[in-house]
Coordinates of C-alpha atoms and ligand atoms in Angstrom, one line a residue:
X25 CA 20.2 -5.0 -7.9
X26 CA 17.8 -6.1 -5.2
X27 CA 16.4 -3.3 -2.3
X28 CA 15.0 -3.2 0.7
X29 CA 13.0 -0.2 2.6
X30 CA 13.7 0.7 6.3
X31 CA 10.8 3.1 7.0
X32 CA 11.4 5.1 10.2
X33 CA 8.0 5.9 12.3
X34 CA 9.3 5.2 16.0
X35 CA 9.6 9.3 16.8
X36 CA 8.0 10.8 19.1
X37 CA 6.6 13.1 17.4
X38 CA 6.8 15.9 20.1
X39 CA 6.5 19.2 17.4
X40 CA 3.2 17.7 16.0
X41 CA 0.9 18.9 18.7
X42 CA -1.8 16.7 20.6
X43 CA -3.3 13.5 18.8
X44 CA -2.1 10.5 17.8
X45 CA 1.9 10.3 16.8
X46 CA 2.6 11.3 13.3
X47 CA 2.8 8.2 11.4
X48 CA -0.5 7.3 12.4
X49 CA -2.4 10.3 11.8
X50 CA -5.0 10.1 9.4
X51 CA -4.1 11.4 6.0
X52 CA -6.4 11.0 3.0
X53 CA -8.6 8.9 5.2
X54 CA -5.0 6.6 5.6
X55 CA -2.8 6.6 8.4
X56 CA 0.4 8.6 7.4
X57 CA 2.8 5.5 7.1
X58 CA 0.2 3.9 5.1
X59 CA 1.3 6.1 2.3
X60 CA 5.2 5.3 1.8
X61 CA 4.5 1.6 3.0
X62 CA 2.6 1.9 -0.4
X63 CA 5.1 3.6 -2.1
X64 CA 7.8 1.4 -1.3
X65 CA 6.0 -1.9 -2.6
X66 CA 5.1 0.2 -5.9
X67 CA 8.4 1.0 -6.2
X68 CA 9.2 -2.9 -6.2
X69 CA 11.4 -3.2 -2.8
X70 CA 11.9 -6.8 -2.2
X71 CA 11.3 -6.5 1.9
X72 CA 10.1 -3.6 3.6
X73 CA 11.2 -3.0 7.4
X74 CA 8.7 -0.7 9.3
X75 CA 10.4 0.1 12.5
X76 CA 7.9 1.5 15.3
X77 CA 7.8 2.4 19.0
X78 CA 7.6 -0.2 21.5
X79 CA 3.9 -0.5 22.1
X80 CA 2.6 0.9 18.5
X81 CA 2.8 -2.7 17.1
X82 CA -1.0 -2.9 16.6
X83 CA -1.4 0.6 14.9
X84 CA 1.3 -0.6 12.8
X85 CA -0.3 -3.8 11.4
X86 CA -3.6 -2.2 11.0
X87 CA -1.8 0.5 8.7
X88 CA 0.1 -2.3 6.7
X89 CA -3.4 -4.1 6.0
X90 CA -2.9 -6.6 3.7
X91 CA 0.6 -5.4 2.3
X92 CA 3.0 -8.5 2.0
X93 CA 6.3 -8.3 2.5
X94 CA 6.4 -5.7 5.7
X95 CA 8.3 -6.8 8.7
X96 CA 7.6 -4.6 11.9
X97 CA 10.6 -4.0 14.4
X98 CA 10.6 -1.8 17.5
X99 CA 12.8 0.6 17.4
X100 CA 15.2 2.7 20.1
X101 CA 15.5 5.7 21.6
X102 CA 16.7 7.8 18.9
X103 CA 16.2 7.9 15.5
X104 CA 20.0 6.3 14.9
X105 CA 19.0 3.6 17.0
X106 CA 16.1 2.3 15.1
X107 CA 17.9 2.8 11.3
X108 CA 20.1 0.0 13.4
X109 CA 17.3 -2.1 14.6
X110 CA 16.1 -1.6 11.0
X111 CA 19.0 -2.9 9.3
X112 CA 19.9 -5.8 11.5
X113 CA 16.2 -7.1 10.4
X114 CA 17.4 -7.2 6.8
X115 CA 18.9 -10.5 5.7
X116 CA 22.7 -10.7 6.2
X117 CA 23.3 -12.5 2.7
X118 CA 22.1 -9.5 0.9
X119 CA 25.8 -8.4 0.2
X120 CA 24.8 -7.0 -3.6
X121 CA 21.7 -5.1 -2.3
X122 CA 21.0 -1.4 -1.7
X123 CA 18.6 0.0 1.2
X124 CA 16.2 2.9 0.9
X125 CA 15.8 4.8 4.6
X126 CA 12.8 6.6 4.6
X127 CA 11.2 8.7 7.2
X128 CA 7.5 7.8 7.8
X129 CA 6.5 11.8 8.1
X130 CA 7.3 12.3 4.4
X131 CA 4.2 10.6 3.0
X132 CA 4.4 11.7 0.0
X133 CA 7.2 9.4 -1.5
X134 CA 6.5 8.0 -4.9
X135 CA 8.3 5.2 -6.7
X136 CA 9.8 7.6 -9.3
X137 CA 11.9 9.2 -6.4
X138 CA 13.3 5.4 -5.2
X139 CA 14.1 4.6 -8.8
X140 CA 16.5 8.1 -9.3
X141 CA 18.3 7.4 -5.8
X142 CA 18.6 3.7 -6.6
X143 CA 20.1 4.4 -10.2
X144 CA 22.9 6.9 -8.6
X145 CA 24.2 4.3 -6.3
X146 CA 26.7 2.3 -8.4
X147 CA 28.9 5.4 -8.4
X148 CA 28.3 6.7 -4.9
X149 CA 28.2 5.3 -1.6
X150 CA 24.9 6.9 -1.1
X151 CA 22.6 9.5 -2.5
X152 CA 19.8 12.0 -0.9
X153 CA 17.7 14.1 -2.5
X154 CA 18.2 18.1 -1.4
X155 CA 16.4 21.1 -1.9
X156 CA 18.8 24.3 -2.4
X157 CA 17.7 26.8 0.7
X158 CA 15.6 29.3 -1.0
X159 CA 15.1 31.5 1.8
X160 CA 17.0 34.3 3.4
X161 CA 19.1 32.8 6.4
X162 CA 19.3 34.7 9.9
X163 CA 20.4 34.2 13.1
X164 CA 19.7 36.0 16.0
X165 CA 23.1 37.1 17.9
X166 CA 22.7 39.2 21.2
X167 CA 18.9 40.2 20.3
X168 CA 19.8 41.3 16.7
X169 CA 19.5 39.3 13.4
X170 CA 22.3 39.0 11.5
X171 CA 22.0 37.7 7.9
X172 CA 23.8 34.2 6.9
X173 CA 25.0 32.9 3.8
X174 CA 23.1 30.3 1.9
X175 CA 25.7 29.6 -0.7
X176 CA 25.9 26.3 -0.9
X177 CA 23.5 25.2 1.4
X178 CA 21.0 22.0 0.7
X179 CA 17.8 20.8 2.8
X180 CA 18.5 16.9 2.5
X181 CA 15.5 14.8 2.5
X182 CA 14.7 10.9 2.7
X183 CA 14.5 8.5 1.3
X184 CA 18.4 8.2 1.4
X185 CA 19.7 5.2 -0.6
X186 CA 22.9 3.2 0.0
X187 CA 24.5 0.0 -0.4
X188 CA 23.0 -2.2 2.6
X189 CA 26.7 -3.5 3.5
X190 CA 27.8 0.3 3.4
X191 CA 25.5 1.7 5.6
X192 CA 25.9 -1.2 8.0
X193 CA 29.6 -0.6 8.5
X194 CA 29.1 2.8 9.1
X195 CA 26.7 3.3 11.3
X196 CA 29.0 0.2 13.3
X197 CA 31.7 3.0 13.0
X198 CA 29.8 5.8 14.6
X199 CA 30.7 6.7 17.8
X200 CA 28.6 8.3 20.5
X201 CA 31.4 10.8 20.8
X202 CA 30.0 11.6 17.2
X203 CA 27.0 12.9 18.5
X204 CA 23.7 12.1 17.1
X205 CA 23.5 11.9 13.6
X206 CA 20.2 13.4 12.0
X207 CA 20.2 11.5 8.8
X208 CA 21.9 8.5 7.8
X209 CA 24.0 10.3 4.7
X210 CA 25.9 12.0 7.4
X211 CA 26.7 8.7 8.9
X212 CA 28.1 7.6 5.8
X213 CA 30.2 11.1 5.6
X214 CA 31.4 10.4 8.6
X215 CA 32.6 7.1 7.8
X216 CA 34.5 8.7 4.6
X217 CA 31.9 7.5 2.3
X218 CA 30.9 9.7 -0.8
X219 CA 27.2 10.8 -0.7
X220 CA 25.5 12.3 -4.2
X221 CA 22.8 14.7 -3.6
X222 CA 19.5 14.5 -6.5
X223 CA 17.6 17.1 -6.9
X224 CA 14.9 17.1 -4.0
X225 CA 11.1 17.5 -4.3
X226 CA 9.1 19.8 -2.7
X227 CA 6.8 16.9 -1.8
X228 CA 8.9 15.2 -0.1
X229 CA 8.3 17.7 2.9
X230 CA 8.8 16.3 6.3
X231 CA 5.1 16.7 8.5
X232 CA 6.5 18.3 11.6
X233 CA 4.3 21.0 12.9
X234 CA 0.4 20.7 13.3
X235 CA -0.1 23.3 10.5
X236 CA 1.7 21.2 8.6
X237 CA -0.9 18.5 8.5
X238 CA -3.6 20.5 6.8
X239 CA -1.2 21.5 3.5
X240 CA -0.6 17.5 3.6
X241 CA -4.4 16.8 3.7
X242 CA -5.0 19.6 1.0
X243 CA -2.4 17.6 -1.0
X244 CA -3.4 14.0 -0.5
X245 CA -5.8 13.9 -3.6
X246 CA -3.3 15.0 -6.1
X247 CA -1.0 12.3 -4.8
X248 CA -3.9 9.2 -5.5
X249 CA -5.0 7.9 -8.6
X250 CA -8.6 6.5 -8.7
X251 CA -9.2 3.4 -10.9
X252 CA -12.9 2.1 -11.5
X253 CA -12.9 -1.4 -13.2
X254 CA -15.8 -3.7 -14.1
X255 CA -16.2 -7.6 -14.1
X256 CA -18.6 -9.7 -15.4
X257 CA -19.7 -13.6 -15.6
X258 CA -22.7 -16.0 -16.2
X259 CA -22.9 -19.4 -15.7
X260 CA -25.5 -22.1 -16.6
X261 CA -27.7 -24.0 -14.2
X262 CA -27.3 -27.7 -13.8
X263 CA -28.3 -30.7 -11.6
X264 CA -28.0 -29.9 -8.3
X265 CA -29.7 -28.6 -5.0
X266 CA -27.8 -25.3 -4.5
X267 CA -25.9 -22.1 -5.7
X268 CA -22.9 -20.3 -4.2
X269 CA -23.0 -16.6 -4.8
X270 CA -20.7 -13.9 -3.4
X271 CA -19.1 -17.0 -1.1
X272 CA -22.8 -17.7 0.5
X273 CA -24.6 -21.3 -0.3
X274 CA -28.1 -20.7 -0.9
X275 CA -30.3 -23.9 -1.2
X276 CA -32.1 -24.2 -4.8
X277 CA -33.5 -26.7 -7.1
X278 CA -30.5 -26.2 -9.4
X279 CA -26.7 -25.9 -9.2
X280 CA -24.6 -23.5 -11.2
X281 CA -22.5 -25.3 -13.5
X282 CA -18.7 -24.6 -13.6
X283 CA -15.0 -25.6 -13.3
X284 CA -14.6 -24.0 -10.0
X285 CA -17.6 -23.7 -7.5
X286 CA -19.4 -21.6 -10.0
X287 CA -19.8 -18.7 -8.1
X288 CA -20.5 -16.0 -10.4
X289 CA -20.2 -13.2 -7.9
X290 CA -16.8 -13.6 -7.1
X291 CA -16.1 -14.5 -10.7
X292 CA -17.2 -10.7 -11.7
X293 CA -15.6 -9.2 -8.9
X294 CA -12.1 -11.2 -9.2
X295 CA -12.5 -9.9 -12.9
X296 CA -12.7 -6.2 -12.0
X297 CA -10.2 -6.1 -9.3
X298 CA -7.5 -7.2 -12.1
X299 CA -9.3 -4.6 -14.4
X300 CA -8.1 -1.9 -11.5
X301 CA -5.0 -3.3 -12.4
X302 CA -4.9 -3.9 -16.0
X303 CA -3.7 -7.3 -15.4
X304 CA -5.6 -10.0 -17.5
X305 CA -8.5 -11.8 -16.5
X306 CA -9.5 -14.9 -14.0
X307 CA -9.6 -17.2 -17.0
X308 CA -5.9 -16.3 -17.9
X309 CA -4.4 -16.8 -14.0
X310 CA -6.8 -19.6 -13.6
X311 CA -7.4 -21.6 -16.7
X312 CA -10.6 -23.8 -16.2
X313 CA -8.2 -26.3 -18.2
X314 CA -6.2 -26.6 -15.0
X315 CA -7.9 -29.5 -13.1
X316 CA -6.5 -27.9 -9.8
X317 CA -9.5 -25.5 -9.7
X318 CA -12.3 -28.1 -10.4
X319 CA -14.5 -27.3 -7.6
X320 CA -12.3 -24.7 -5.7
X321 CA -13.9 -22.2 -3.8
X322 CA -13.7 -18.8 -5.9
X323 CA -12.7 -16.8 -2.9
X324 CA -9.3 -18.3 -3.6
X325 CA -9.6 -16.3 -6.8
X326 CA -10.3 -12.8 -5.3
X327 CA -7.7 -13.0 -2.7
X328 CA -5.2 -13.3 -5.3
X329 CA -6.5 -10.6 -7.2
X330 CA -6.8 -8.6 -4.1
X331 CA -3.1 -9.3 -3.7
X332 CA -2.1 -8.1 -7.1
X333 CA -3.7 -4.8 -6.3
X334 CA -1.8 -4.6 -2.7
X335 CA 1.4 -5.7 -4.5
X336 CA 1.0 -2.8 -6.5
X337 CA 0.4 -0.6 -3.7
X338 CA -3.0 -0.2 -4.3
X339 CA -6.0 0.2 -1.7
X340 CA -9.8 -1.1 -2.7
X341 CA -12.1 1.4 -1.7
X342 CA -15.4 -0.3 -2.5
X343 CA -17.3 -3.2 -4.8
X344 CA -20.4 -3.3 -6.2
X345 CA -22.0 -6.5 -7.3
X346 CA -25.2 -6.4 -9.2
X347 CA -26.9 -10.5 -9.5
X348 CA -28.9 -11.0 -12.4
X349 CA -31.4 -14.3 -12.2
X350 CA -35.4 -14.8 -11.7
X351 CA -34.4 -17.6 -8.8
X352 CA -33.3 -18.3 -6.4
X353 CA -34.4 -14.6 -4.8
X354 CA -31.3 -13.0 -3.5
X355 CA -32.9 -10.5 -1.5
X356 CA -32.8 -12.8 1.8
X357 CA -29.5 -13.7 1.6
X358 CA -28.0 -10.2 0.6
X359 CA -26.8 -9.2 3.9
X360 CA -25.1 -12.1 4.4
X361 CA -23.5 -11.8 0.9
X362 CA -22.4 -8.1 2.2
X363 CA -20.7 -9.6 5.1
X364 CA -19.2 -12.4 3.7
X365 CA -17.5 -10.1 1.2
X366 CA -16.2 -7.4 3.8
X367 CA -14.8 -9.9 5.6
X368 CA -13.2 -11.6 2.2
X369 CA -11.9 -7.8 1.1
X370 CA -11.4 -6.4 4.5
X371 CA -13.6 -4.0 3.9
X372 CA -16.3 -1.9 6.0
X373 CA -19.9 -2.8 5.3
X374 CA -20.8 0.0 4.0
X375 CA -18.4 -0.2 1.2
X376 CA -19.8 -3.6 0.0
X377 CA -23.2 -3.4 -2.2
X378 CA -25.0 -6.4 -3.4
X379 CA -27.9 -6.0 -5.9
X380 CA -30.2 -8.2 -7.5
X381 CA -32.3 -7.7 -10.6
X382 CA -34.1 -9.7 -12.9
X383 CA -34.5 -9.7 -16.7
X384 CA -37.9 -9.5 -17.0
X385 CA -38.0 -13.0 -17.9
X386 CA -36.5 -12.1 -21.4
X387 CA -33.2 -14.0 -22.4
X388 CA -31.0 -16.9 -20.7
X389 CA -31.3 -15.4 -17.0
X390 CA -35.1 -14.6 -17.7
X391 CA -35.5 -18.3 -19.3
X392 CA -33.7 -19.7 -15.9
X393 CA -31.0 -21.5 -18.2
X394 CA -28.1 -19.5 -15.9
X395 CA -27.6 -16.5 -13.9
X396 CA -25.2 -13.4 -14.8
X397 CA -23.0 -10.9 -12.6
X398 CA -21.9 -7.4 -12.5
X399 CA -19.2 -6.3 -10.7
X400 CA -17.6 -2.7 -10.1
X401 CA -14.4 -1.9 -7.9
X402 CA -12.9 1.2 -7.0
X403 CA -9.3 0.7 -6.1
X404 CA -6.5 3.8 -5.3
X405 CA -3.3 3.1 -6.6
X406 CA -0.1 5.9 -5.8
X407 CA 0.0 8.4 -8.6
Ligands
LIG503 MG1 -17.3 -18.0 -14.1

């Protein structure tokens, strides 16, 4: 069953203290909402609709980065209006599909949450994670405390899953006289739908108060998996007047031979990116036998590999490339290479390293028969 995600990030964050609104605050060096975006992408959402407050579109674009398939929609004055706008942005012909509605302020959602909720759907109109109330409940009456029963009480979290058609119909049936719903399950309940509760997760906590952010920051590191991967490539010199390395053309009395532009730096980098997600190698995705890649600009291969990382909800942290040759001299071009890679990979300059070395005239690079490149990439994936 195909499914879409609607992530609601249009609230006023009135209880969260000073500073940026919750979705745009930094958590583990990413905006809060970027966590949910990555998790929904990793969980296999066909589409993600991100509902933001008017004026926050640029912040949204920054948080999305290169994540594919995300549509930004401007929300309404209330959460319910924002959800309606998010639902309206999904294609109409998707009658069989499901939707997960999620609050951006719950950053630690994971693919496993999404799949458990979706699996519960065929037997119900909606599914929501919920935690039993563990603390004793108190009410103040006339200045005195009264203890209330917590029997049968649950705290509902998000994401919540529904048939897309079911949720749309429920919102259409909701009237202003019904008040303001605080979650989507309530809207479906009101329309007569049956919502099942699945075991909630303390990690799905909602960041609400300033102190919540300090706790979330402490938890953020444990929610990210760091992968380190390497790539290696070598190309032979042939006749020509320049070589292309790390996307920069360098005048030389030889060229590099290869089926594409023979940019060994970018080829090693492509393999490092693919290695971080266990997705084969450059030769598998771009076979040398395919005439399409003859003379190709190797940045195409890097972009493709980066896209694959992003489709897994991954984020590239840094790259480190070492070029091995006696000639041409790399040092005069090192800064241009770093700038080119930083632009290609959408990384800050200090996260891009290009180094050069020789093999002291030993071996094939030492004899000038060709050159070699090594690359290391660090990628963070949802844990
Ligand atoms: Mg190559």
